[in-house]
PDB file of C-alpha atoms in Angstrom:
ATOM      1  CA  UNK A   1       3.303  29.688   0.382  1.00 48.00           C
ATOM      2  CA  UNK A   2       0.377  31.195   2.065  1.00 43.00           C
ATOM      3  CA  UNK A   3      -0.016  30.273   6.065  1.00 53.00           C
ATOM      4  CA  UNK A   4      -2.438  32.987   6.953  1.00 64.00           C
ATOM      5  CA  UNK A   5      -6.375  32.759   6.222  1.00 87.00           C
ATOM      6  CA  UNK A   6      -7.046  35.734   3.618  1.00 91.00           C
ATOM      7  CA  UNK A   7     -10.379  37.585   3.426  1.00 92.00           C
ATOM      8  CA  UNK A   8     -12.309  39.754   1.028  1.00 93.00           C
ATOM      9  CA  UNK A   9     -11.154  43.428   1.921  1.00 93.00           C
ATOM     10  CA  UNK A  10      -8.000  42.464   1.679  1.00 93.00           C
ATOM     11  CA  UNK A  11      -8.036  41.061  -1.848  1.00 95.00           C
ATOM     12  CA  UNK A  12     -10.300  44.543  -2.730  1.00 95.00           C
ATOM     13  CA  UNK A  13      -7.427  46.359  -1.308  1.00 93.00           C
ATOM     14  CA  UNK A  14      -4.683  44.443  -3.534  1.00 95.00           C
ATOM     15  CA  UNK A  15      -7.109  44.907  -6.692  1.00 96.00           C
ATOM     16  CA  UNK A  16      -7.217  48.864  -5.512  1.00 94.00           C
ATOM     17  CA  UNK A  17      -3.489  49.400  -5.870  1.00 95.00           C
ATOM     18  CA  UNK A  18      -2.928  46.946  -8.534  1.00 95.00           C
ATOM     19  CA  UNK A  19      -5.120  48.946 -11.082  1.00 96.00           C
ATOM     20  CA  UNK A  20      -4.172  51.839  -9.058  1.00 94.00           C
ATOM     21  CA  UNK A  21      -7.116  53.751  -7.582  1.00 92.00           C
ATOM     22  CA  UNK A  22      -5.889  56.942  -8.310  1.00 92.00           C
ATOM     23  CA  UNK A  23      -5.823  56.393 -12.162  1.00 95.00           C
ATOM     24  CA  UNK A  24      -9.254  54.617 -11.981  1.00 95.00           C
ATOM     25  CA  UNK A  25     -12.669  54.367 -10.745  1.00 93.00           C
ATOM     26  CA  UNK A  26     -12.943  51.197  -8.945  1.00 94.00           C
ATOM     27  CA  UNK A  27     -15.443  50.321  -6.788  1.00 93.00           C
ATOM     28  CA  UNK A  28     -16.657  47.598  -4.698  1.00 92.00           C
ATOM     29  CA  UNK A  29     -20.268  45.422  -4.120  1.00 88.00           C
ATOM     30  CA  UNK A  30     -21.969  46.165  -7.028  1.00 89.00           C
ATOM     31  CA  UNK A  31     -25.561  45.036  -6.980  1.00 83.00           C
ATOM     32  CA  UNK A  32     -27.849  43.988 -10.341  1.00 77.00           C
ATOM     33  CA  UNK A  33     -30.055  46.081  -8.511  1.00 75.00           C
ATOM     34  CA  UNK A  34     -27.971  49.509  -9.400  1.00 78.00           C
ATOM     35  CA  UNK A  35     -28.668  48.257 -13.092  1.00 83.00           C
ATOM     36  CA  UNK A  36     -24.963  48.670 -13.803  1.00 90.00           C
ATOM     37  CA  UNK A  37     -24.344  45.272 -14.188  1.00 91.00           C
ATOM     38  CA  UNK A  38     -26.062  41.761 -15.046  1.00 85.00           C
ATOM     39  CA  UNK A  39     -25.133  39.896 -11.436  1.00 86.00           C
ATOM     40  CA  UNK A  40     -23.832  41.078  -8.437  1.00 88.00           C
ATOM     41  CA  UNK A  41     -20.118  41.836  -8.906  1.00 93.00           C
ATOM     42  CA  UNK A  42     -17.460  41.891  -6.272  1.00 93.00           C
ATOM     43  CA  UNK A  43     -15.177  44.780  -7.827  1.00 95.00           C
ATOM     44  CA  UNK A  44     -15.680  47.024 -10.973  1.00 96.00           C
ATOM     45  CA  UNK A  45     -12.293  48.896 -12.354  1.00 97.00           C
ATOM     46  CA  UNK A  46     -13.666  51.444 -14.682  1.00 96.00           C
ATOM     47  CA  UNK A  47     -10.320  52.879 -16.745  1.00 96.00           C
ATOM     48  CA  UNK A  48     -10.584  56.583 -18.359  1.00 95.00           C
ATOM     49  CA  UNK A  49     -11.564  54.914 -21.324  1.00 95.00           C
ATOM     50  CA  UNK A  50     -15.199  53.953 -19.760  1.00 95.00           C
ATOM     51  CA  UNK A  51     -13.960  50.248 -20.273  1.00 97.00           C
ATOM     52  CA  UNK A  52     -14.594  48.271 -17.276  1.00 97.00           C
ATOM     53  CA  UNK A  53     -12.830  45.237 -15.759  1.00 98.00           C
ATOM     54  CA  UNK A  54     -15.297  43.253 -13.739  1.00 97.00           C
ATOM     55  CA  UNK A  55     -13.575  40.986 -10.258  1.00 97.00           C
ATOM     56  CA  UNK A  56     -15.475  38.229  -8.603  1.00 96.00           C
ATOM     57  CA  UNK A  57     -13.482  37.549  -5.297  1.00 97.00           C
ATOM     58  CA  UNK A  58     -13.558  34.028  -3.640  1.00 96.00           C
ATOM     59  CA  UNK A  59     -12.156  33.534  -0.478  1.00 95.00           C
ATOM     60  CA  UNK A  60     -12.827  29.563   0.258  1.00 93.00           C
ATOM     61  CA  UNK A  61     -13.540  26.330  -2.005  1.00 93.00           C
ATOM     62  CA  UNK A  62     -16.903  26.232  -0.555  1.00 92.00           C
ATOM     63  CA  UNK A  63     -17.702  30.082  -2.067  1.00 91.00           C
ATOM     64  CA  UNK A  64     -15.849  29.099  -5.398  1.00 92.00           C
ATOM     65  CA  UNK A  65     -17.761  26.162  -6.150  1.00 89.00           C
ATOM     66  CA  UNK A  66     -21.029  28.175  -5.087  1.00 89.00           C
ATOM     67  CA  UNK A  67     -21.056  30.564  -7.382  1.00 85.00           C
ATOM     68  CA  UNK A  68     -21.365  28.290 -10.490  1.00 80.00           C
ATOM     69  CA  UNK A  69     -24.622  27.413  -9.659  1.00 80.00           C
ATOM     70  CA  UNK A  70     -25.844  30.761 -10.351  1.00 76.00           C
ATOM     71  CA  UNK A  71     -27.808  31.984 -13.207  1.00 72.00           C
ATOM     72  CA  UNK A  72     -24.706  33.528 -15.115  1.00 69.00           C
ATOM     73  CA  UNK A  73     -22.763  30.319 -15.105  1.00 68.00           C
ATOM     74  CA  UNK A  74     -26.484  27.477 -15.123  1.00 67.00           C
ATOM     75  CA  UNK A  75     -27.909  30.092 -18.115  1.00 71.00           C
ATOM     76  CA  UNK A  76     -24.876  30.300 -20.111  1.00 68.00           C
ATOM     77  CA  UNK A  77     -25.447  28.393 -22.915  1.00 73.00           C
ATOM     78  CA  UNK A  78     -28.862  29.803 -23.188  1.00 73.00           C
ATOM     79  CA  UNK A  79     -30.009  31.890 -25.846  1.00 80.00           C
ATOM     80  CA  UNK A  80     -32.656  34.397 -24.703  1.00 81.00           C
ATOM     81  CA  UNK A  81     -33.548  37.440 -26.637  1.00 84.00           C
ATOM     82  CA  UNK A  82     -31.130  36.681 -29.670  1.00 85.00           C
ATOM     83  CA  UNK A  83     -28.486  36.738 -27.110  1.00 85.00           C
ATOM     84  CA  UNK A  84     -25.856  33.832 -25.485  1.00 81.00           C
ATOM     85  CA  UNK A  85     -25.391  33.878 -21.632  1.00 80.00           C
ATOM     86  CA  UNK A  86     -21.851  35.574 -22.286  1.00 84.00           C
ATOM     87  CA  UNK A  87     -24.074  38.378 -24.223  1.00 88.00           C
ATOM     88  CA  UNK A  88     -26.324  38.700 -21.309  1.00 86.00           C
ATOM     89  CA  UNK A  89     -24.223  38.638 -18.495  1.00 89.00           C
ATOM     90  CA  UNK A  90     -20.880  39.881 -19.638  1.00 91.00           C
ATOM     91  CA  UNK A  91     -21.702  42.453 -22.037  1.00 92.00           C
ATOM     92  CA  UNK A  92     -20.646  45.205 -19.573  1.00 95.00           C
ATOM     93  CA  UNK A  93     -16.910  44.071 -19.162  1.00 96.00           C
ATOM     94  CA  UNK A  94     -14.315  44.260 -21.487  1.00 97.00           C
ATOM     95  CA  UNK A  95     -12.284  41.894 -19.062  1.00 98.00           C
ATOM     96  CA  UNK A  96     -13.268  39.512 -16.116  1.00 96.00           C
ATOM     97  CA  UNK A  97     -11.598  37.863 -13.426  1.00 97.00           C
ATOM     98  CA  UNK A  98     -11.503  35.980 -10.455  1.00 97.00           C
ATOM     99  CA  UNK A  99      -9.565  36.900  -7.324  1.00 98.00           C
ATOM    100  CA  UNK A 100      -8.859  33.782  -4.931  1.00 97.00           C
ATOM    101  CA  UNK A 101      -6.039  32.800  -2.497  1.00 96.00           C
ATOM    102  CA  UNK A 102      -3.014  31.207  -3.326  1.00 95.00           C
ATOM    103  CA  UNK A 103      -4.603  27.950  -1.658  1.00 94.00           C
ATOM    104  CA  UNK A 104      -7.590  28.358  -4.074  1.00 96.00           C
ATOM    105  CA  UNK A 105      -5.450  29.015  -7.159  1.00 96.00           C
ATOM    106  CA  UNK A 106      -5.235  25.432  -9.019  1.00 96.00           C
ATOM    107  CA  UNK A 107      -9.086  24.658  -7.965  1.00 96.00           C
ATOM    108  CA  UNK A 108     -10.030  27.794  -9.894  1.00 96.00           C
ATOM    109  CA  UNK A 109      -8.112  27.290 -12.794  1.00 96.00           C
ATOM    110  CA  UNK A 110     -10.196  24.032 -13.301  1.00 94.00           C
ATOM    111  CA  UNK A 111     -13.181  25.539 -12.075  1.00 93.00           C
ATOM    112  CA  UNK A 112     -13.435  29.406 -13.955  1.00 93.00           C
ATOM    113  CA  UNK A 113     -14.404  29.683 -17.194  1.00 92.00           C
ATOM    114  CA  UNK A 114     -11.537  30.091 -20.326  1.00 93.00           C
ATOM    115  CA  UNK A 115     -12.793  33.739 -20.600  1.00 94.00           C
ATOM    116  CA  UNK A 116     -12.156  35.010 -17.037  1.00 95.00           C
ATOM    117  CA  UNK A 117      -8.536  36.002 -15.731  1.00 97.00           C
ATOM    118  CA  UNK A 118      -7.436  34.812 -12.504  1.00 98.00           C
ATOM    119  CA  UNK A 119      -5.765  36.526  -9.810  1.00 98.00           C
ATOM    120  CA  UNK A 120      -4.024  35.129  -7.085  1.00 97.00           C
ATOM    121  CA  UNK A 121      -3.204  36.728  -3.348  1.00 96.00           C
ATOM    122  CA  UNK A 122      -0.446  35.230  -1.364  1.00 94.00           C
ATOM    123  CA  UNK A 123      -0.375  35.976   2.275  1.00 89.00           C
ATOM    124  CA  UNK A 124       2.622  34.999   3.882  1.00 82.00           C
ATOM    125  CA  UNK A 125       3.113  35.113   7.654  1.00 81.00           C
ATOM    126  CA  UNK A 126       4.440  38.664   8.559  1.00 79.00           C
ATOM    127  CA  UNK A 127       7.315  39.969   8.634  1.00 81.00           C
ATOM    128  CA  UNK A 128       7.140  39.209   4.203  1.00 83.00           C
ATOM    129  CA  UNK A 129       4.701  41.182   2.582  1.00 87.00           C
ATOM    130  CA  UNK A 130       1.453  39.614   0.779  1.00 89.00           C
ATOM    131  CA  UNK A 131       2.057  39.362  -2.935  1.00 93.00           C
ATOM    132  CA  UNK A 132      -0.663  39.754  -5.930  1.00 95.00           C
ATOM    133  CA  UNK A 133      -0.722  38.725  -9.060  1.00 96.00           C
ATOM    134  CA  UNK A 134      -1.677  37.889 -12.644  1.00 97.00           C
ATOM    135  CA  UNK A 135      -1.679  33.716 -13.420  1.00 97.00           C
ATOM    136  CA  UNK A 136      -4.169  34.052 -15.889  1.00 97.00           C
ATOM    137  CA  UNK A 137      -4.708  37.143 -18.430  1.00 98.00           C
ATOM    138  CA  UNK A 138      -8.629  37.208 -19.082  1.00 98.00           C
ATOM    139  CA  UNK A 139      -9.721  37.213 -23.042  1.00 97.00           C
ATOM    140  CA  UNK A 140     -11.258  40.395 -24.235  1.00 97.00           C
ATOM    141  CA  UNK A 141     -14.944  40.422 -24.040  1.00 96.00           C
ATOM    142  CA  UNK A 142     -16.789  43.309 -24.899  1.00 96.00           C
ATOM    143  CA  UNK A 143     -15.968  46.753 -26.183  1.00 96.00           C
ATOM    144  CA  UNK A 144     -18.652  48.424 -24.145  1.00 96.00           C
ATOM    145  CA  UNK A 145     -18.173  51.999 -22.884  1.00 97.00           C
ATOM    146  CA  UNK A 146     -19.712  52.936 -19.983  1.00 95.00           C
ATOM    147  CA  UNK A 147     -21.927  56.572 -20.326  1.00 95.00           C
ATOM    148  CA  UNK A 148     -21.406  59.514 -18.238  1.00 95.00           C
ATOM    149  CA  UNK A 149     -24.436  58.585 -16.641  1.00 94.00           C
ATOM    150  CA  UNK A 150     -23.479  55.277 -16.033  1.00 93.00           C
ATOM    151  CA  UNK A 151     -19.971  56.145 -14.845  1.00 93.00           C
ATOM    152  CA  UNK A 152     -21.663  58.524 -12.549  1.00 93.00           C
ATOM    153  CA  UNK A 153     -23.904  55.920 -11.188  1.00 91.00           C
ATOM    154  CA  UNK A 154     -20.766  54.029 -10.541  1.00 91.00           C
ATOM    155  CA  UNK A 155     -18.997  56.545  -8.618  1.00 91.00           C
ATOM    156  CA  UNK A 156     -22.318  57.553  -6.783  1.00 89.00           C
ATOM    157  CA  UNK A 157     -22.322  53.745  -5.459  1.00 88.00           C
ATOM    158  CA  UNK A 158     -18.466  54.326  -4.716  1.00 87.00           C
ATOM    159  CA  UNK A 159     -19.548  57.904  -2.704  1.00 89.00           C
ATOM    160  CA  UNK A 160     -22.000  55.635  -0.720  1.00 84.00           C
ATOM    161  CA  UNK A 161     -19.848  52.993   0.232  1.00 81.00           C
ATOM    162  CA  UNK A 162     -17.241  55.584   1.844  1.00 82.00           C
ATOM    163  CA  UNK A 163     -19.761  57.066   3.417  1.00 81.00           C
ATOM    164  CA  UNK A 164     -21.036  53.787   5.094  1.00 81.00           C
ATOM    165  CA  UNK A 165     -17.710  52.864   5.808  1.00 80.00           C
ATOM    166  CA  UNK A 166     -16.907  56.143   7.903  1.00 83.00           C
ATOM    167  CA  UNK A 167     -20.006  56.084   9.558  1.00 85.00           C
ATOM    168  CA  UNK A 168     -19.221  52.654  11.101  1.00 82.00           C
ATOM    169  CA  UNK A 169     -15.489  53.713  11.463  1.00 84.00           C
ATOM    170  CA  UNK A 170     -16.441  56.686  13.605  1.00 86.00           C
ATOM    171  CA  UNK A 171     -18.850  54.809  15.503  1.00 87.00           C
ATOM    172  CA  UNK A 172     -15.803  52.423  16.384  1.00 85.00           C
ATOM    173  CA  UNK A 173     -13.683  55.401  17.188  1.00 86.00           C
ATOM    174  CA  UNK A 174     -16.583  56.718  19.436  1.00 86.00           C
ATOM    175  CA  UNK A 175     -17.885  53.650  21.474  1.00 86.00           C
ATOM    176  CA  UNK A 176     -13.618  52.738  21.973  1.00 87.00           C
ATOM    177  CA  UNK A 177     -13.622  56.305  23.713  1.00 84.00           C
ATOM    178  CA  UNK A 178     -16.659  56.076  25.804  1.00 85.00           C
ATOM    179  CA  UNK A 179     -15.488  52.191  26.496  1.00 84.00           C
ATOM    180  CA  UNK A 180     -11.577  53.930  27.909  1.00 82.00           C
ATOM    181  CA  UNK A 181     -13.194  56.675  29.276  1.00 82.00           C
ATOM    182  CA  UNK A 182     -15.557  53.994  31.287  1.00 82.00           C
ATOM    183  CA  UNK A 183     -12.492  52.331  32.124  1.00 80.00           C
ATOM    184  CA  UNK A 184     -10.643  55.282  33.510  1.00 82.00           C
ATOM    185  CA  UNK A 185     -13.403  56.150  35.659  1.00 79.00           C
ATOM    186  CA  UNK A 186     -13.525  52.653  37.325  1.00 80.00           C
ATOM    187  CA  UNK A 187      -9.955  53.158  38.605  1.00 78.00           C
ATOM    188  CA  UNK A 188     -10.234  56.073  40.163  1.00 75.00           C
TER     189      UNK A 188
END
């Protein structure tokens, strides 16, 4: 049973070792506007196939229910082009899922469409450790391989989210020393 509020790194952390990061590209916060993808997309897993597994994470009822009333759930039926919604939106993936809380779980098995796997994160109260896992398998979508290019473009985005991510890491590191260092002087 999960006692402890969960948030969105830490279910991109448990989808990061459970597709194993070291066997796959998998990055996180992919924008439409990259032109990878159809709709923003909380976590791309992109095997050494070039088939990609596409995660949207939800950490609260509130975000779940939200999400369906954007364009690739309210344009699904839709046929535009000579394509459905699951055409225009999905073609990319070969698999999606959701990622929620063990709180969230039965809400988003009502909720997610037949298609999509779901994930589920347990966070216990320490000392037990969190648990993730599979309660729903998501159906094969489409056999799209990703290009080179597009792979690179992928791991480009990846590069630039590390880099962000040590930049604000070392300014932490930097303002805790000048804040100890401010501290230490005041005692003398």
């Amino acid at each position: 049973m999960t006692i402890a509020k969960v948030n969105t790194v830490e279910i991109e952390v448990a989808i990061m070792q459970q597709f194993d990061f070291r066997k796959n590209l998998i990055v996180t916060n992919i924008s439409n506007m990259m032109n990878l993808v159809a709709f923003e997309t909380d976590v791309i897993v992109l095997n050494k196939n070039s088939y990609a597994h596409g995660f949207e994470i939800k950490v609260s009822k509130s975000d779940l229910k939200a999400d369906f009333s954007k364009d690739h759930h309210t344009q699904f039926n839709v046929m535009k082009n000579g394509k459905t919604g699951l055409e225009r939106f999905y073609s990319k993936f070969k698999y999606f899922s959701y990622a929620v809380p063990s709180e969230l779980k039965e809400y988003a098995l009502e909720l997610i469409p037949d298609f999509c796997g779901l994930y589920v994160y347990d966070k216990p109260e320490l000392p037990k450790q969190p648990k993730f896992y599979c309660a729903r398998k998501p159906k094969k979508l489409f056999d799209y391989k990703w290009s080179d290019e597009k792979r690179y473009e992928l791991a480009r985005l990846g590069a630039m989210r590390v880099h962000s991510l040590k930049k604000a890491s070392l300014w932490r590191m930097t303002r805790i020393k000048q804040l100890k260092n401010n501290l230490t002087k005041e005692a003398q």
